[in-house]
Coordinates of C-alpha atoms in Angstrom, one line a residue:
M210 CA 0.3 0.2 0.0
G211 CA 3.2 2.3 1.2
C212 CA 5.0 1.8 -1.9
S213 CA 1.9 2.2 -4.0
G214 CA 0.6 5.2 -2.5
C215 CA 5.1 5.7 -3.4
R216 CA 5.2 5.6 -6.6
G217 CA 1.2 7.1 -7.0
R218 CA 2.8 10.5 -6.3
F219 CA 6.3 9.2 -8.5
N220 CA 4.2 9.3 -11.7
S221 CA 2.5 11.9 -10.5
G222 CA 5.3 14.1 -10.5
K223 CA 6.6 12.9 -13.8
V224 CA 3.7 14.1 -15.7
L225 CA 3.6 17.8 -13.8
S226 CA 7.1 17.7 -14.7
K227 CA 6.3 16.9 -18.2
A228 CA 3.9 19.4 -18.6
S229 CA 6.2 21.8 -16.9
V230 CA 8.3 20.6 -19.6
F231 CA 5.7 21.8 -22.0
F232 CA 4.8 24.6 -21.4
T233 CA 8.5 26.8 -21.0
M234 CA 8.7 24.8 -24.8
L235 CA 5.3 26.5 -25.5
L236 CA 6.3 30.2 -24.4
I237 CA 9.6 29.9 -25.1
F238 CA 8.5 29.0 -29.4
T239 CA 5.4 31.7 -28.9
Y240 CA 8.5 34.6 -27.9
F241 CA 11.2 33.6 -30.9
F242 CA 7.6 33.5 -33.1
Y243 CA 7.1 37.2 -31.5
C244 CA 10.3 38.2 -32.6
L245 CA 10.6 37.1 -36.2
S246 CA 7.4 38.9 -36.5
G247 CA 9.6 42.3 -35.8
L248 CA 7.0 43.4 -32.7
C249 CA 9.5 42.7 -29.9
D250 CA 12.1 44.3 -32.0
S251 CA 13.0 47.2 -29.5
A252 CA 16.4 48.2 -30.8
P253 CA 16.8 52.2 -31.7
R254 CA 17.1 52.3 -35.0
T255 CA 19.7 55.2 -36.8
L256 CA 18.8 55.7 -40.2
Y257 CA 21.6 57.5 -41.6
R258 CA 24.3 60.2 -41.3
Q259 CA 23.6 62.9 -42.7
D260 CA 27.3 64.3 -42.6
N261 CA 27.5 60.6 -45.3
F262 CA 26.1 63.8 -47.1
I263 CA 28.9 65.9 -49.1
D264 CA 27.4 69.5 -50.3
D265 CA 29.2 69.1 -54.4
G266 CA 26.8 73.1 -55.0
F267 CA 23.4 70.6 -56.8
E268 CA 21.5 70.8 -53.8
D269 CA 20.6 72.8 -50.9
E270 CA 24.0 72.4 -47.6
S271 CA 23.1 70.2 -45.0
P272 CA 20.7 70.3 -43.0
P273 CA 20.8 74.0 -40.3
R274 CA 19.7 73.5 -37.6
L275 CA 15.5 75.2 -38.7
F276 CA 13.6 74.7 -35.7
P277 CA 15.2 73.3 -32.8
D278 CA 13.2 73.6 -31.0
A279 CA 10.9 72.0 -32.9
H280 CA 9.2 67.7 -31.8
N281 CA 10.4 66.1 -34.8
G282 CA 13.0 68.7 -35.9
T283 CA 16.0 67.7 -38.5
D284 CA 19.1 68.8 -36.7
A285 CA 20.3 66.5 -35.0
L286 CA 22.2 63.3 -36.9
R287 CA 19.8 61.2 -35.9
V288 CA 16.7 59.8 -37.1
D289 CA 14.5 57.8 -35.4
A290 CA 11.7 54.5 -36.5
A291 CA 9.4 57.8 -37.2
G292 CA 11.8 60.4 -38.7
H293 CA 12.0 62.6 -36.3
S294 CA 15.4 62.9 -35.2
L295 CA 17.2 63.0 -31.7
P296 CA 19.7 64.6 -29.8
S297 CA 22.6 63.7 -28.9
N298 CA 22.0 63.4 -25.3
S299 CA 18.5 62.3 -25.4
I300 CA 17.7 57.9 -25.0
P301 CA 16.4 57.1 -28.6
V302 CA 12.7 55.7 -28.1
S303 CA 12.0 52.5 -31.6
N304 CA 8.4 53.2 -33.1
T305 CA 7.4 49.7 -34.1
F306 CA 4.0 50.2 -35.0
G307 CA 3.5 51.5 -38.9
A308 CA 5.4 49.8 -41.7
K309 CA 8.2 51.3 -44.2
R310 CA 7.1 52.3 -47.1
F311 CA 8.2 53.5 -50.7
P312 CA 7.7 57.7 -50.7
Q313 CA 4.0 58.1 -52.3
A314 CA 5.0 62.0 -53.0
L315 CA 8.5 63.8 -53.7
I316 CA 9.8 67.6 -53.4
I317 CA 12.3 67.2 -55.8
G318 CA 13.4 70.7 -56.2
V319 CA 14.6 73.2 -56.6
K320 CA 17.6 74.2 -54.3
K321 CA 17.0 77.5 -53.1
G322 CA 13.7 77.3 -54.1
G323 CA 11.8 77.4 -50.4
T324 CA 12.1 73.2 -50.5
R325 CA 12.8 73.0 -46.8
A326 CA 10.9 75.4 -45.7
L327 CA 8.3 73.8 -47.4
L328 CA 8.6 70.0 -46.0
E329 CA 8.7 71.8 -42.5
F330 CA 5.5 72.9 -42.9
L331 CA 3.8 69.5 -44.1
R332 CA 5.0 67.8 -40.9
I333 CA 2.7 69.9 -39.3
H334 CA 0.9 68.1 -40.5
P335 CA -0.4 64.5 -38.2
D336 CA -0.9 62.3 -41.9
V337 CA 2.5 63.4 -43.5
R338 CA 5.9 61.1 -42.1
A339 CA 9.1 62.4 -44.4
V340 CA 12.8 62.2 -44.1
G341 CA 13.6 65.0 -42.4
S342 CA 17.5 65.1 -44.2
E343 CA 17.3 64.2 -47.3
P344 CA 19.4 61.2 -49.0
H345 CA 20.4 61.5 -52.7
F346 CA 19.2 58.0 -53.4
F347 CA 18.0 58.9 -57.1
D348 CA 20.9 61.0 -57.4
R349 CA 24.1 59.5 -55.7
F350 CA 23.1 56.4 -53.6
Y351 CA 20.8 54.7 -56.2
D352 CA 23.4 51.2 -56.9
K353 CA 22.9 51.0 -52.8
G354 CA 19.1 49.5 -53.8
L355 CA 15.7 49.5 -53.6
D356 CA 15.7 48.1 -50.0
W357 CA 18.4 50.5 -48.9
Y358 CA 15.8 53.2 -49.6
R359 CA 13.0 52.1 -48.3
N360 CA 15.2 51.1 -44.7
L361 CA 15.5 55.1 -44.7
M362 CA 11.9 56.1 -44.5
P363 CA 9.7 57.2 -41.4
R364 CA 7.3 54.6 -40.9
T365 CA 3.8 54.6 -41.4
L366 CA 0.5 53.8 -40.2
D367 CA -2.4 53.8 -43.5
G368 CA -3.9 57.2 -44.8
Q369 CA -0.9 58.8 -44.1
I370 CA 1.5 59.9 -46.8
T371 CA 5.5 59.1 -46.8
M372 CA 7.7 62.0 -48.8
E373 CA 11.1 63.0 -49.2
K374 CA 12.5 66.1 -50.0
T375 CA 16.0 66.0 -52.6
P376 CA 16.6 69.4 -54.6
S377 CA 19.2 67.9 -56.3
Y378 CA 16.8 65.3 -58.7
F379 CA 15.6 68.4 -60.3
V380 CA 18.4 69.0 -62.3
T381 CA 19.5 65.4 -62.3
K382 CA 19.2 63.7 -65.3
E383 CA 18.6 60.1 -65.3
A384 CA 16.3 61.3 -61.2
P385 CA 12.9 60.9 -63.6
A386 CA 13.5 57.9 -64.8
R387 CA 14.8 55.8 -62.2
I388 CA 11.2 57.0 -59.9
C389 CA 9.1 56.2 -62.3
A390 CA 11.3 52.3 -62.0
M391 CA 10.4 52.8 -57.9
N392 CA 6.2 54.0 -59.1
C393 CA 5.6 55.5 -62.4
Q394 CA 2.1 57.0 -60.0
T395 CA 4.2 59.5 -57.7
K396 CA 3.2 63.1 -57.1
L397 CA 6.2 65.9 -57.3
I398 CA 6.3 68.8 -56.1
V399 CA 8.3 71.5 -57.4
V400 CA 9.8 74.6 -55.4
V401 CA 10.5 77.3 -58.1
R402 CA 12.0 81.2 -57.5
D403 CA 13.1 83.4 -59.9
P404 CA 16.2 82.1 -61.7
V405 CA 17.9 85.1 -60.7
T406 CA 18.0 86.0 -57.2
R407 CA 17.7 81.5 -56.7
A408 CA 21.1 82.4 -58.0
V409 CA 22.2 85.1 -56.4
S410 CA 20.9 82.7 -52.5
D411 CA 23.3 79.4 -54.3
Y412 CA 26.4 81.2 -54.9
T413 CA 25.4 83.0 -51.1
Q414 CA 25.0 80.1 -50.3
T415 CA 28.8 79.0 -51.5
L416 CA 30.2 82.2 -50.3
S417 CA 29.1 81.2 -46.9
K418 CA 31.5 77.9 -47.9
N419 CA 34.5 79.0 -49.6
P420 CA 35.1 82.9 -48.5
G421 CA 37.8 83.3 -51.0
L422 CA 35.2 82.5 -54.3
P423 CA 35.6 84.4 -57.2
S424 CA 32.7 87.7 -57.1
F425 CA 29.5 86.3 -58.7
Q426 CA 30.1 88.8 -62.2
S427 CA 33.5 86.5 -63.3
L428 CA 31.3 83.5 -62.3
A429 CA 27.9 84.2 -64.2
L430 CA 29.5 85.7 -67.2
R431 CA 32.1 84.1 -69.7
N432 CA 34.9 86.4 -69.5
S433 CA 35.5 89.9 -68.6
S434 CA 34.6 91.0 -72.6
S435 CA 32.2 89.2 -73.1
S436 CA 28.0 89.8 -71.9
E437 CA 27.2 85.8 -72.5
I438 CA 25.8 84.0 -69.7
D439 CA 27.7 80.9 -68.5
T440 CA 25.3 78.3 -68.2
T441 CA 28.3 75.8 -67.1
W442 CA 28.3 77.5 -63.9
S443 CA 25.7 75.5 -62.2
A444 CA 24.1 78.5 -59.5
V445 CA 23.0 79.3 -63.2
R446 CA 22.0 76.0 -65.2
I447 CA 20.1 75.4 -62.7
G448 CA 17.8 78.4 -62.6
L449 CA 17.0 76.3 -66.8
Y450 CA 13.7 75.4 -65.0
A451 CA 11.9 74.4 -68.9
K452 CA 15.2 72.7 -70.5
H453 CA 15.0 70.5 -66.7
M454 CA 11.2 70.2 -67.0
D455 CA 11.8 69.0 -70.2
N456 CA 12.9 65.9 -69.7
W457 CA 10.5 64.6 -66.6
L458 CA 7.7 65.0 -68.1
Q459 CA 9.0 62.2 -70.6
H460 CA 8.3 60.2 -67.9
F461 CA 5.7 61.2 -66.1
P462 CA 2.4 63.2 -66.9
H463 CA 1.5 66.8 -66.4
H464 CA -1.1 66.6 -64.2
H465 CA 1.4 64.5 -61.7
F466 CA 3.5 67.7 -60.7
L467 CA 2.8 70.8 -58.6
F468 CA 4.2 74.0 -59.1
V469 CA 4.4 75.7 -55.7
S470 CA 5.9 79.3 -55.8
G471 CA 9.2 79.8 -53.1
E472 CA 7.8 83.6 -53.5
R473 CA 4.0 82.7 -52.3
L474 CA 6.1 80.8 -50.1
V475 CA 7.3 83.5 -48.3
S476 CA 3.3 85.7 -48.6
D477 CA 1.3 83.7 -48.5
P478 CA 2.3 80.6 -46.0
A479 CA -0.9 79.4 -45.6
G480 CA -2.2 79.6 -48.8
E481 CA 0.7 77.6 -51.0
M482 CA -0.4 74.8 -48.2
G483 CA -3.1 75.2 -49.0
R484 CA -3.1 73.8 -52.7
V485 CA -0.4 71.3 -50.9
Q486 CA -2.5 69.7 -49.5
D487 CA -5.2 69.9 -51.7
F488 CA -2.4 68.4 -53.9
L489 CA -1.5 65.4 -52.2
G490 CA -5.3 64.5 -51.4
L491 CA -4.7 65.6 -47.7
K492 CA -8.1 67.5 -45.9
R493 CA -6.5 71.1 -45.1
V494 CA -5.0 71.2 -41.3
V495 CA -2.3 74.2 -41.8
S496 CA -3.7 77.2 -41.7
D497 CA -3.4 81.2 -41.6
K498 CA -3.8 79.8 -37.9
H499 CA 0.1 78.5 -37.9
F500 CA 2.4 81.3 -38.9
Y501 CA 3.9 84.7 -38.4
F502 CA 6.1 87.0 -40.7
N503 CA 8.7 87.9 -38.7
E504 CA 9.9 91.0 -39.9
T505 CA 13.8 90.5 -38.8
K506 CA 14.1 87.4 -40.7
G507 CA 12.3 87.5 -43.4
F508 CA 10.4 85.0 -43.4
P509 CA 7.0 83.2 -42.0
C510 CA 7.8 81.2 -38.7
L511 CA 5.7 78.3 -36.7
K512 CA 4.1 80.0 -33.6
K513 CA 4.9 78.4 -30.6
P514 CA 3.4 75.1 -30.7
E515 CA 2.0 74.0 -27.5
G516 CA 4.3 72.8 -24.6
S517 CA 7.4 75.2 -26.1
S518 CA 9.3 77.5 -24.9
R519 CA 9.4 79.4 -28.3
P520 CA 7.4 79.6 -31.9
R521 CA 10.3 77.7 -34.9
C522 CA 11.6 79.6 -37.6
L523 CA 14.2 79.0 -39.9
G524 CA 17.9 79.0 -38.8
K525 CA 20.7 81.3 -39.6
S526 CA 21.8 79.7 -42.8
K527 CA 18.6 80.6 -44.3
G528 CA 17.6 84.6 -45.7
R529 CA 21.5 85.1 -45.8
P530 CA 22.3 89.6 -46.9
H531 CA 23.1 89.5 -50.4
P532 CA 27.0 90.3 -51.8
E533 CA 25.9 93.5 -53.3
I534 CA 26.0 92.8 -57.6
P535 CA 26.3 95.0 -60.9
T536 CA 22.8 96.1 -62.0
E537 CA 24.2 95.3 -65.6
V538 CA 25.3 91.9 -63.7
L539 CA 21.4 91.1 -63.1
Q540 CA 19.8 92.8 -65.6
R541 CA 21.9 90.4 -68.5
L542 CA 20.8 87.5 -66.9
R543 CA 17.0 88.5 -66.3
D544 CA 16.8 89.1 -70.1
F545 CA 18.7 85.3 -70.5
Y546 CA 16.0 83.5 -68.9
R547 CA 13.8 85.7 -69.7
P548 CA 12.0 82.9 -73.0
Y549 CA 12.9 80.1 -70.4
N550 CA 10.6 82.1 -67.7
Q551 CA 7.8 82.1 -70.9
L552 CA 8.3 79.0 -71.7
F553 CA 8.3 76.8 -68.3
Y554 CA 4.8 79.1 -67.5
Q555 CA 3.2 77.1 -70.3
M556 CA 4.7 74.1 -68.9
S557 CA 3.4 74.2 -65.9
G558 CA 0.2 76.6 -66.5
Q559 CA 0.9 79.3 -64.3
D560 CA 2.7 82.4 -64.6
F561 CA 5.2 83.4 -61.7
G562 CA 5.7 87.5 -62.7
W563 CA 9.3 86.7 -62.3
D564 CA 9.2 89.4 -65.8

């Protein structure tokens, strides 16, 4: 009887031991399945470092400290999975909600036209998620492949739009075909500005980095004894909007483009943002209530967001004072650009009033 009871307790212990092992194995299996599904991924993500991108004069400078107190500012080198930058002393927080998708819309140009301001204004919208820095995939890093590019994108939920901006795409001959190979339905935004003013602004930016740069007029004209414009200089060449646009229209129909006026983005930011939101199929969330005009900088600023101690304005690299350019050189440039401007007005369906 006693031995029979011992055997019963022993067999019962074996059953409990097997059950314990079974449930332990089940828990381990469930954990690994959970991780392989990506749901337990808590590792912080660094998309890329901005200092990998070297300025060659065809795109905006490395993004300056634009809106340093913004919740999704772009001045830091590290960017989290939601597209928000992480200050160097912050603790990274992973966002594993949503999915990384190819951008449905791109800001493709132009340099010194207002692309940075447009991107920052758009990022106010809750249904827009954008890469803060310029990926330069379709001009510099195309050989890295589409999977590399998609991994740079922030995670988005259903109904949200993924975006990026790289102004040098507009003047890159291969960019239209490459973007169409990704998705021929991509929406394309072109921010344009008076090409003469744009060229001077471009020169001013380069001069700030290289104080020994020759004078504007010596670069804009082929030689001192001639009034012929030197179109090999990138600051001049970028402003030939009609020539660049002709390349894009060979790959995308006209209705895939929105042309934003850089001048109106300054004088009437809410009006231009209304057009942009309509083009992207977004509810008009960004409006007059978000802006005020900073007289000192000469740019619109975003009003102080809730919980912030100050408003958000473009940094010191924007709105630099331009050097004095001889009037006759500026007039020669205006005469040079006039036929190209007229052709661009026809292509875009808008008269930007630059003449």
